Coordinates of C-alpha atoms and ligand atoms in Angstrom, one line a residue:
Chain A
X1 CA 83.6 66.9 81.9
X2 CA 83.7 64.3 80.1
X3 CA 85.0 61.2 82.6
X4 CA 82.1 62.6 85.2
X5 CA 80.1 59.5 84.5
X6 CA 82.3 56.8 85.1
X7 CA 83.4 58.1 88.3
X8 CA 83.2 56.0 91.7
X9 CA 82.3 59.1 94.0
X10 CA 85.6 59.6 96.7
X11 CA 86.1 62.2 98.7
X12 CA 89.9 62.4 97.5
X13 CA 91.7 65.4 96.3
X14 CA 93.0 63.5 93.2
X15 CA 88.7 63.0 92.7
X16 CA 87.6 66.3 93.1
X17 CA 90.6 67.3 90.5
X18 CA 89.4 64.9 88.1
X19 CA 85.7 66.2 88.2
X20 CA 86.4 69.7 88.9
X21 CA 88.6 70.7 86.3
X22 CA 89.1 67.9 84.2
X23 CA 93.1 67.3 85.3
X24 CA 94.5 63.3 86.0
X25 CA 96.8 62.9 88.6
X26 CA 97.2 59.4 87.5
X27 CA 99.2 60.8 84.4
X28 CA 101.7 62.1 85.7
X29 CA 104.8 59.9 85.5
X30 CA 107.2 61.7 87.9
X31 CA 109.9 62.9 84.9
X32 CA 110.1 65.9 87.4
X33 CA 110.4 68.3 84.2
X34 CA 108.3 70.8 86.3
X35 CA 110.3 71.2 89.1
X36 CA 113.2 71.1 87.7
X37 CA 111.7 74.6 85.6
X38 CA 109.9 75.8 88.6
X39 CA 111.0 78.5 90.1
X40 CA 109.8 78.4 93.7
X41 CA 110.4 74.7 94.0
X42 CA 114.0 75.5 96.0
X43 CA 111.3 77.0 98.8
X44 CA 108.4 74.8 98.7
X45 CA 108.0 72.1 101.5
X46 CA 106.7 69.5 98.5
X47 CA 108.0 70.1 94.8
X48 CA 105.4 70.5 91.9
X49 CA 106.1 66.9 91.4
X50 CA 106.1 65.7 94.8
X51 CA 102.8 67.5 95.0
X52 CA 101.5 65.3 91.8
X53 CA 102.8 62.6 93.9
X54 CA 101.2 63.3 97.3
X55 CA 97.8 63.6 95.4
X56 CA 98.5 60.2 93.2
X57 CA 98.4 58.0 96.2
X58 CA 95.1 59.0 97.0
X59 CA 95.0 58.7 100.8
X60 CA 93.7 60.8 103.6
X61 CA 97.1 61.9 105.2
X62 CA 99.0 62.8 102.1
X63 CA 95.4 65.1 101.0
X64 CA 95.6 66.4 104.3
X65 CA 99.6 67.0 103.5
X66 CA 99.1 69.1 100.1
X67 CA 96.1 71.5 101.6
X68 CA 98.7 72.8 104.6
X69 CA 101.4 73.3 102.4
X70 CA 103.4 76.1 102.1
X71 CA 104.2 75.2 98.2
X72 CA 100.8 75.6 97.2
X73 CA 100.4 79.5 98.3
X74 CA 104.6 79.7 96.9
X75 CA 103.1 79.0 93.4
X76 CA 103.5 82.1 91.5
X77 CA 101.3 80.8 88.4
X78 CA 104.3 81.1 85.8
X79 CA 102.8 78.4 84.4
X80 CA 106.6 77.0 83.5
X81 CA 105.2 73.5 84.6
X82 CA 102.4 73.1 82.5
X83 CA 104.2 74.5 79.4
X84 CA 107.1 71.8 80.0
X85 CA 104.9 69.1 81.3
X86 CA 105.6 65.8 78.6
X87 CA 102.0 64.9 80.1
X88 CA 100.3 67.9 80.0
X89 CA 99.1 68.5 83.2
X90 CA 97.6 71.7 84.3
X91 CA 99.6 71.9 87.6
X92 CA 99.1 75.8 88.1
X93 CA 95.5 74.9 87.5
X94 CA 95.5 72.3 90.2
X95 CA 97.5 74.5 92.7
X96 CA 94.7 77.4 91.9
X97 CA 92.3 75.0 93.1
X98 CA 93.8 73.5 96.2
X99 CA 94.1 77.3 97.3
X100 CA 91.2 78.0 97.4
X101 CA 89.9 74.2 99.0
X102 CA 92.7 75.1 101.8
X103 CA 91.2 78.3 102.4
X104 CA 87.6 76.9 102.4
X105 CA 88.5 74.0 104.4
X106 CA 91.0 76.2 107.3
X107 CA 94.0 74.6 106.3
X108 CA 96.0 77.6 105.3
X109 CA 99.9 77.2 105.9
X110 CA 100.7 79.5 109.0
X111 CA 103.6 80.8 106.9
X112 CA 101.3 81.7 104.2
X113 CA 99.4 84.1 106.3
X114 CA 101.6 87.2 104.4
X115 CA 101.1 86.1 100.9
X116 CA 97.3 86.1 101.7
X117 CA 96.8 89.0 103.8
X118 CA 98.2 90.7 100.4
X119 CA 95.2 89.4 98.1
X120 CA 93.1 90.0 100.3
X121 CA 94.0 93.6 100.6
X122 CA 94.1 93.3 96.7
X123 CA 90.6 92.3 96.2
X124 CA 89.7 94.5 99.3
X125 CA 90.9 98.2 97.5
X126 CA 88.9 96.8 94.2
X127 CA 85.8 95.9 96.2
X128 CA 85.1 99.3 97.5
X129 CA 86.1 101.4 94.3
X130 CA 86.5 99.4 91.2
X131 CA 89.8 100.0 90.2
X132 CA 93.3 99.3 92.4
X133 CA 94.7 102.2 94.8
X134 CA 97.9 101.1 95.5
X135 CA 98.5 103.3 98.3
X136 CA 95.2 102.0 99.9
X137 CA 96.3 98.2 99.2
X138 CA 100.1 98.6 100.6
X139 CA 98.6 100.6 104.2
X140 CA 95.6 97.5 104.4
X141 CA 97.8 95.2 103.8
X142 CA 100.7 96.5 106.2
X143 CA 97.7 96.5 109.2
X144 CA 96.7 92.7 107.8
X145 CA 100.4 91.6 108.1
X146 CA 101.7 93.3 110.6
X147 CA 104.7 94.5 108.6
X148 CA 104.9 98.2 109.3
X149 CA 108.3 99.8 108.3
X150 CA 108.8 97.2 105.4
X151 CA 109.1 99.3 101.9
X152 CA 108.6 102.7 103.7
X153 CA 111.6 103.5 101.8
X154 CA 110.4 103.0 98.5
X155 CA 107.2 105.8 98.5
X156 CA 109.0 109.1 98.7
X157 CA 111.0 107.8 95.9
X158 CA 107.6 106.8 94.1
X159 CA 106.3 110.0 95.4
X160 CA 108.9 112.4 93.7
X161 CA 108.4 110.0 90.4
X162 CA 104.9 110.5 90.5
X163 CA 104.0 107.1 90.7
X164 CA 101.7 107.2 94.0
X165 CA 98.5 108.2 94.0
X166 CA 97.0 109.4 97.2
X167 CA 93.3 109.5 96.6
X168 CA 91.4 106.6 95.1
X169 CA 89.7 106.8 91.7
X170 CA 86.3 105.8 92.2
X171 CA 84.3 104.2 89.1
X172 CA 80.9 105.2 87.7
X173 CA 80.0 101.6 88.1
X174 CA 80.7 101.1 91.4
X175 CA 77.9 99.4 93.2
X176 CA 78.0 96.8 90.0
X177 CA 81.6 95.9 91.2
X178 CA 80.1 95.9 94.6
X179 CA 77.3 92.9 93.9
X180 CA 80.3 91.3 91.6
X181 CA 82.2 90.6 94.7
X182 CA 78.9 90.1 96.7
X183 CA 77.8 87.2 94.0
X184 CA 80.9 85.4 93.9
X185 CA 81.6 85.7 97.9
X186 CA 80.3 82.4 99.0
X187 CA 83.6 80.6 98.7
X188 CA 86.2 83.2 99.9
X189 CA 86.1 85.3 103.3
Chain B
X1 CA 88.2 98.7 62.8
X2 CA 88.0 100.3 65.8
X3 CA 90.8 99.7 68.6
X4 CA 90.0 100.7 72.3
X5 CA 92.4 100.4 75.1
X6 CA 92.2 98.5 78.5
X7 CA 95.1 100.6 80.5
X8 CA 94.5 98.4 84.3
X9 CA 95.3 99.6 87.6
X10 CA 98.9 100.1 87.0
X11 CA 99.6 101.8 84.2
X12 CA 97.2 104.0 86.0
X13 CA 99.6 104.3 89.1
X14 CA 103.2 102.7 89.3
X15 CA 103.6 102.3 85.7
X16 CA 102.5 105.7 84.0
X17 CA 105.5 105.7 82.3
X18 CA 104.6 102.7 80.6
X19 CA 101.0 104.4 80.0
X20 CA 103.0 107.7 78.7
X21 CA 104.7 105.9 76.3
X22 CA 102.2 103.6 74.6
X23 CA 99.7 107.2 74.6
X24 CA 102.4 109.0 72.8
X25 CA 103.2 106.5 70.2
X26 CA 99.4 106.6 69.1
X27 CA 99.8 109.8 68.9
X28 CA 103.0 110.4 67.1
X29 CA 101.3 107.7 64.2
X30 CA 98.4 108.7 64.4
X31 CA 96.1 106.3 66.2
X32 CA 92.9 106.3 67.8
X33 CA 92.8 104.7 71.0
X34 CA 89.8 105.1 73.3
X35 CA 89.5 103.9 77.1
X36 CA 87.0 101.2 77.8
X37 CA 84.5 103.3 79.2
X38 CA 84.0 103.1 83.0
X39 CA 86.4 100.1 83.2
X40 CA 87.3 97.9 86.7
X41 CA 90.2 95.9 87.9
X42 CA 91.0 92.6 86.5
X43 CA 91.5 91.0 89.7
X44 CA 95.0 90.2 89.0
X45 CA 96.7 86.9 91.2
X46 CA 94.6 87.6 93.8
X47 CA 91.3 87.3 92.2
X48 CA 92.2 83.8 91.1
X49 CA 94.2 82.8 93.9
X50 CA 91.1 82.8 96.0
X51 CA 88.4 82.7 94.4
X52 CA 87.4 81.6 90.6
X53 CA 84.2 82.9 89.9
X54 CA 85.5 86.4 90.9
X55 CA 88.2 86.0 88.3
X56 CA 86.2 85.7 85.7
X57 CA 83.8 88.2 86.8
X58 CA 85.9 90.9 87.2
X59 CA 87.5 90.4 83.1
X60 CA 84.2 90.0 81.9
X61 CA 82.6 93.2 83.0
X62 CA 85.6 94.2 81.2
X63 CA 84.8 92.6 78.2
X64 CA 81.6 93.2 78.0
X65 CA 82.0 96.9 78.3
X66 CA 84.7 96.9 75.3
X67 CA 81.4 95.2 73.7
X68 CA 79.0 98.1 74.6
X69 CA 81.5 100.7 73.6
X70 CA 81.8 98.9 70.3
X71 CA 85.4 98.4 70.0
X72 CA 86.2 95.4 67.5
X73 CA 89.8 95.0 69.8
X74 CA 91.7 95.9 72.7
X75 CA 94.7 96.5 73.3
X76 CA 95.9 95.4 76.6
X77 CA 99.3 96.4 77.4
X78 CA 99.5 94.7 80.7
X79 CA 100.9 91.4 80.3
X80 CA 99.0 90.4 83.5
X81 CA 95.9 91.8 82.1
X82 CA 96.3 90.8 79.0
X83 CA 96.6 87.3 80.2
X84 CA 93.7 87.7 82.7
X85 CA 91.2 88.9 79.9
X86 CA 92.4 86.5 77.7
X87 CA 91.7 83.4 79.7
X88 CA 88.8 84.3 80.5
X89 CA 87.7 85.4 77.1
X90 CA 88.9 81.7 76.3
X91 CA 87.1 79.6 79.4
X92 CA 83.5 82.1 78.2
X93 CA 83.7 81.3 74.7
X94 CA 84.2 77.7 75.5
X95 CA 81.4 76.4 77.6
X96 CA 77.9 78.7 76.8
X97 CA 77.4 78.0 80.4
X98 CA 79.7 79.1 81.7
X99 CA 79.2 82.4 80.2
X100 CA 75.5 82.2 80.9
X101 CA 76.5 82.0 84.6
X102 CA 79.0 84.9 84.5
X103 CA 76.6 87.2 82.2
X104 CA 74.2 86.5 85.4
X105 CA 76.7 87.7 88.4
X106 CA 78.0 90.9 86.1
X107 CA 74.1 91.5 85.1
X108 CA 75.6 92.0 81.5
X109 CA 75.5 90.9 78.3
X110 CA 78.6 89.0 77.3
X111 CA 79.1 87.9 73.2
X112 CA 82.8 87.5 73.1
X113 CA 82.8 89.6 69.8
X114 CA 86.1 92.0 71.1
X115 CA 89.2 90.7 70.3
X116 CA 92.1 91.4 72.5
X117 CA 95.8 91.8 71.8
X118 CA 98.9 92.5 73.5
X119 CA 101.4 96.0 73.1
X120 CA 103.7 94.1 70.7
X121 CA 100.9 92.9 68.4
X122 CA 99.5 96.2 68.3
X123 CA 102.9 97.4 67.4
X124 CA 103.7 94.7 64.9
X125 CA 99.9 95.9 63.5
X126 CA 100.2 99.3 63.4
X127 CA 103.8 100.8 63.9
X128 CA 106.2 98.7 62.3
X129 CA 104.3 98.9 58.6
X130 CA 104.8 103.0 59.1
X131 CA 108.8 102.8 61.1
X132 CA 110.3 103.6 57.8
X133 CA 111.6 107.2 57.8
X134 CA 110.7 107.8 61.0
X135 CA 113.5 106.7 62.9
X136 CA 116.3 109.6 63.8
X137 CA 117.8 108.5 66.6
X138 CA 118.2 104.8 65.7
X139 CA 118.7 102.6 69.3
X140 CA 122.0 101.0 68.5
X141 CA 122.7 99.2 71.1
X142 CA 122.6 95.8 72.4
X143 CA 119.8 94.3 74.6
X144 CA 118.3 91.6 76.3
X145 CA 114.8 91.5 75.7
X146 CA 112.5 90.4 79.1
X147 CA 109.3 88.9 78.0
X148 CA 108.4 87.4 81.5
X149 CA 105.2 84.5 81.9
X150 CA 102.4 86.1 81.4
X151 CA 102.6 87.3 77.9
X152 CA 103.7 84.1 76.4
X153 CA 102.2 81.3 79.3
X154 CA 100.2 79.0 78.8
X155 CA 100.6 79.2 75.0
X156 CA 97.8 77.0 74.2
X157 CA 95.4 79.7 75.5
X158 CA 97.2 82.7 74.7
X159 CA 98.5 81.0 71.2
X160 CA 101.2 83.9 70.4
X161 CA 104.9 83.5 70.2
X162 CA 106.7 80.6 71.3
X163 CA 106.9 79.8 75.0
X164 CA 110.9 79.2 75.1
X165 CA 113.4 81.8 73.5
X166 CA 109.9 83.7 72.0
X167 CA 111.0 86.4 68.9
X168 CA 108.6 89.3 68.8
X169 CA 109.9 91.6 70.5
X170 CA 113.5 90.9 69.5
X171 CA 112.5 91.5 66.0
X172 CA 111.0 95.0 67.0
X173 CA 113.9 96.2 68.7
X174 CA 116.1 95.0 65.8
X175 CA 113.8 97.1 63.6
X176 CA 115.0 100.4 65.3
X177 CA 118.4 99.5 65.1
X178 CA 119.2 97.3 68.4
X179 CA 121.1 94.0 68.4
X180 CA 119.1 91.7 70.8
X181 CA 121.4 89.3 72.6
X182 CA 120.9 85.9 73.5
X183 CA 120.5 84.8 76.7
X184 CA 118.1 81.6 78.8
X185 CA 116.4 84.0 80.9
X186 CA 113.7 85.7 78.3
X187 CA 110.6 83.7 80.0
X188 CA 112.1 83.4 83.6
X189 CA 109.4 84.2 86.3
X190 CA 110.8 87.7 88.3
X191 CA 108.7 86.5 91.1
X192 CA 105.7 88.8 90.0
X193 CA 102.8 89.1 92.6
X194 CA 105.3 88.1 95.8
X195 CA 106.6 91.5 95.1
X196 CA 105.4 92.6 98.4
X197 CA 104.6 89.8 100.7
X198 CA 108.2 87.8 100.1
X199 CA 110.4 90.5 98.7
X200 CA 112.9 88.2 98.8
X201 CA 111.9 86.0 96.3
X202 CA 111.6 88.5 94.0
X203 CA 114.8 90.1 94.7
X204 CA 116.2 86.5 93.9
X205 CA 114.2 85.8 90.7
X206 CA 114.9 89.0 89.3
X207 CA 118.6 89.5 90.2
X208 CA 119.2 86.1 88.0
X209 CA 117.2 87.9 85.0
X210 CA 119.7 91.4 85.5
X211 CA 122.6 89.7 86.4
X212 CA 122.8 86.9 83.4
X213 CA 121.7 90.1 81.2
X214 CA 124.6 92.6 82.3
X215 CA 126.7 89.7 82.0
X216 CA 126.4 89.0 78.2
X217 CA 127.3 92.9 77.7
X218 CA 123.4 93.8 77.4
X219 CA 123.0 97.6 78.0
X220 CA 119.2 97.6 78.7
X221 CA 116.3 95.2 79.3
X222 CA 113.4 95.6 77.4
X223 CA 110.2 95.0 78.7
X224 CA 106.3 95.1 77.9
X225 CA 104.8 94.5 81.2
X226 CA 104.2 96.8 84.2
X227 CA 104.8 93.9 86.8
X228 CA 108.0 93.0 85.7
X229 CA 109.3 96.6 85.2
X230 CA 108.5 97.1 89.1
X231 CA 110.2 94.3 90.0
X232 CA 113.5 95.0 87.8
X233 CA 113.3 98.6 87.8
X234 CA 112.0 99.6 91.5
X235 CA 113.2 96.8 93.2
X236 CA 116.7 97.2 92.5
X237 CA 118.1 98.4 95.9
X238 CA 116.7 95.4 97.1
X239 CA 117.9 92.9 94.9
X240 CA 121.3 95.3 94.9
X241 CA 121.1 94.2 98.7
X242 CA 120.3 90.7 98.1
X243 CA 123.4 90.3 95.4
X244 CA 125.7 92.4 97.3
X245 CA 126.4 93.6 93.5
X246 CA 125.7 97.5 92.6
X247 CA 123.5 96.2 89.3
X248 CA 123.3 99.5 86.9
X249 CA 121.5 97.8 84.3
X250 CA 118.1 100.1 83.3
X251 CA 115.1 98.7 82.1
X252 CA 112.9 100.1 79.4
X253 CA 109.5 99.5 78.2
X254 CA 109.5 98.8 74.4
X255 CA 107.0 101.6 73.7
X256 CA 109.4 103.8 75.3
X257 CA 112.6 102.4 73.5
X258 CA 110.5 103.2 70.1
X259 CA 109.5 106.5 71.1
X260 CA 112.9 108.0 71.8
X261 CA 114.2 106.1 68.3
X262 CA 111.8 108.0 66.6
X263 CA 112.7 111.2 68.2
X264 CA 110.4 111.7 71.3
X265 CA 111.3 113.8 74.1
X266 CA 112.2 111.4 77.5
X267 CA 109.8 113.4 79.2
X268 CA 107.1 112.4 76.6
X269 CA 107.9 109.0 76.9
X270 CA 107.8 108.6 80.7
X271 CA 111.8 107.8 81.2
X272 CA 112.5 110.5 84.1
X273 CA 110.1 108.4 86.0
X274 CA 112.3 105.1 86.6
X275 CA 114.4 104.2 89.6
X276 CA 117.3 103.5 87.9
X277 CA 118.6 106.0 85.8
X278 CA 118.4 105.7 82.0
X279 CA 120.7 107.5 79.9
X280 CA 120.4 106.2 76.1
X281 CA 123.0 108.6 74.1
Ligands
LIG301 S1 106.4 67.4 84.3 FE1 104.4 66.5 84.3 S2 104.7 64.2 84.1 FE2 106.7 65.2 84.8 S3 106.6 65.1 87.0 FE3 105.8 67.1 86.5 S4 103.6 66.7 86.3 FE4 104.5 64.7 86.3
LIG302 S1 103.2 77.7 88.0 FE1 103.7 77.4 90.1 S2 104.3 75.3 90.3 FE2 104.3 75.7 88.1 S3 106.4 76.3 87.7 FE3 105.3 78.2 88.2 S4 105.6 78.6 90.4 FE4 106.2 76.4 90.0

């Protein structure tokens, strides 16, 4: 990372962006192409732009702002921002790595609680076998979430269509998936 | 050359019809296509939704299998996987330490040497050259052709097709006799990996997509990714719900709109397995 030297150390977000992975707030000029094409933006508390915003001005209540929002868990990774942006600017990059700061830090939006009580019954099914069992992920995440009778109706219809497994396939390499998600657990819990 | 195959999680599950199909077009041409041995999830949105390291973990042991199994490409028909393997591939080939540090969690050796492509470049590669005379039921019909995000997003890594009002697959379908319509939704998101924690969205996202389509006189939607067929195709009572509109509109993998062109039976291909009925006459 190329800018890493001429840094003045800050404990912003817009910092840690900059000498994390490599993206400039500061460039954004507010066209608002990405929200424009984004779209979750209609059900985000803080637009794609307003988010560039919030993270331009640098100070400790708008940081504070962007890790407990709701937009930042919305973000489906389309990556329709970046791919319009006149500037570049790797937005789904930057919301990728707010997620997982918010998480770190406890500053998960209460209304998020769904969306990640889902990947973390994702990554749960994957840890234990190697490969997804979707059956497994839809019951762990239903006790997560709370959400019991929610798409009941879909799995006889996914039964009949063979579409369900109902035992997990279990890999030969296992316990290598197993230290995999050992190794890398430091940052998510 | 030797091609190997990365099927993921769901064309082992919800989208065997999409696996059915792309297994019996090798077949029916001729085409070897072995399974990465032993191979793992790719960690998907959630991997690097929470945690980056994992995502790139979880590709590479991938990779690095295709490596050991010798396999000079994949084929990854997946769009999510495909886009998953190939960022990764892109992030490990571009910083040695970077790679260095992933070859160290996954306790493998990791060169980069497999190449990986997508189900409409292997088509373009291998099926289209060897269409002529094979088609007997041509698919005359008109269609909207769904490429989603993932497959063309973000172009500079992924490099194929354009990112707005992309081609590819339009110019397959053409091939076997379908007129592909215009329309501004081909790179729309369908609300992919909220498909289950905020149903909603999805059922909005993806009713635009159908409804636009059936609107323009489109008779099908043709897809080549597992995510999006589950959210056009097995969704629909939902987004049916959420439209207040009885949407009939089927959705067909591309693999599985060449396989009946060229005569397959729709068992064969996988098409008794969809939600909403597909009749192609
Ligand atoms: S499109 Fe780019 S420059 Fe325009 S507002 Fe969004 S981030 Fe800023
Ligand atoms: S990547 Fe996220 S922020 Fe960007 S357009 Fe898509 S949903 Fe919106």
């Amino acid at each position: 990372m190329s800018h890493t030297a001429t840094l003045t150390e800050k404990d912003t977000l817009a910092f840690h962006l900059e000498k994390n992975i490599d993206v400039l707030a500061r460039k954004c000029y507010q066209c608002g192409k990405c929200s424009a094409g984004c779209p979750v933006a209609g059900e985000m508390d803080f637009s794609p732009s307003m988010v560039m915003r919030l993270l331009q001005t640098e100070t400790p209540a708008n940081d504070e702002k962007t890790l407990r929002s709701y937009s930042i868990w919305l973000c489906l990774t389309c990556e329709m921002c970046l791919c319009r942006c006149p500037m570049e600017i790797d937005i789904p990059s930057v919301m990728d790595f707010l997620r997982q700061k918010s998480l770190k830090e406890k500053k998960v939006n209460p209304k998020a609680r769904r969306i990640i009580a889902f990947h973390k019954s994702f990554l749960n099914s994957i840890k234990y076998t190697g490969r997804l069992f979707e059956l497994g992920l839809t019951l762990d995440y239903k006790r997560r979430s709370l959400t019991l009778m929610q798409d009941v109706a879909l799995a006889p219809r996914m039964i009949s269509r063979g579409k369900l497994h109902f035992i997990p396939e279990i890999i030969k390499g296992r316990p290598q998936v197993a230290k995999i998600f050992k190794k890398t657990s430091k940052k998510e819990n | 050359m030797k091609t190997g195959i990365y099927p993921g999680c769901s064309l082992n599950g919800s989208a065997r019809d999409y696996n059915e199909s792309v297994f019996a077009l090798a077949e029916a041409f001729g085409l070897e296509l072995e399974q990465v041995s032993d191979w793992n999830c790719c960690g998907a949105t959630a991997a690097h939704n929470l945690n980056k390291d994992l995502s790139l973990a979880l590709p590479a042991r991938i990779l690095a299998l295709a490596e050991k199994n010798g396999m000079d490409e994949i084929i990854v028909p997946c769009a999510a996987c495909y886009n998953r393997l190939t960022l990764t591939q892109t992030e490990l080939r571009k910083d040695p330490e970077l790679r260095n540090h992933v070859s160290g969690i996954i306790e493998m050796d990791y060169k980069g040497t497999s190449g990986i492509i997508n189900v409409i470049e292997w088509i373009d590669k291998y099926i289209t050259p060897n269409l002529e005379g094979r088609i007997v039921i041509p698919y005359a019909h008109k269609v909207a052709c769904y490429y989603g995000c993932l497959l063309v997003r973000p172009h500079k890594v992924l490099n194929y097709d354009r990112p707005e009002d992309p081609q590819s697959m339009d110019l397959v379908m053409s091939k076997i006799g379908a007129e592909p319509i215009y329309y501004p939704f081909k790179t729309e998101c369908c609300g992919a990996g909220l498909s289950i924690s905020r149903t909603d969205i999805v059922s909005k996202l993806s009713g635009k997509i159908i409804e636009d389509a059936e609107s323009r006189g489109a008779e099908a939607i043709i897809v080549a990714c597992p995510m999006c067929h589950s959210n056009l195709d097995m969704r629909r009572n939902d987004i049916n719900k959420y439209w207040g509109k009885e949407f009939k509109i089927p959705v067909i993998f591309i693999t599985q709109a060449i396989g009946h062109a060229i005569g397959l039976t729709d068992k064969k291909i996988g098409l008794k397995r969809h939600f909403v009925d597909v009749k192609i006459s």
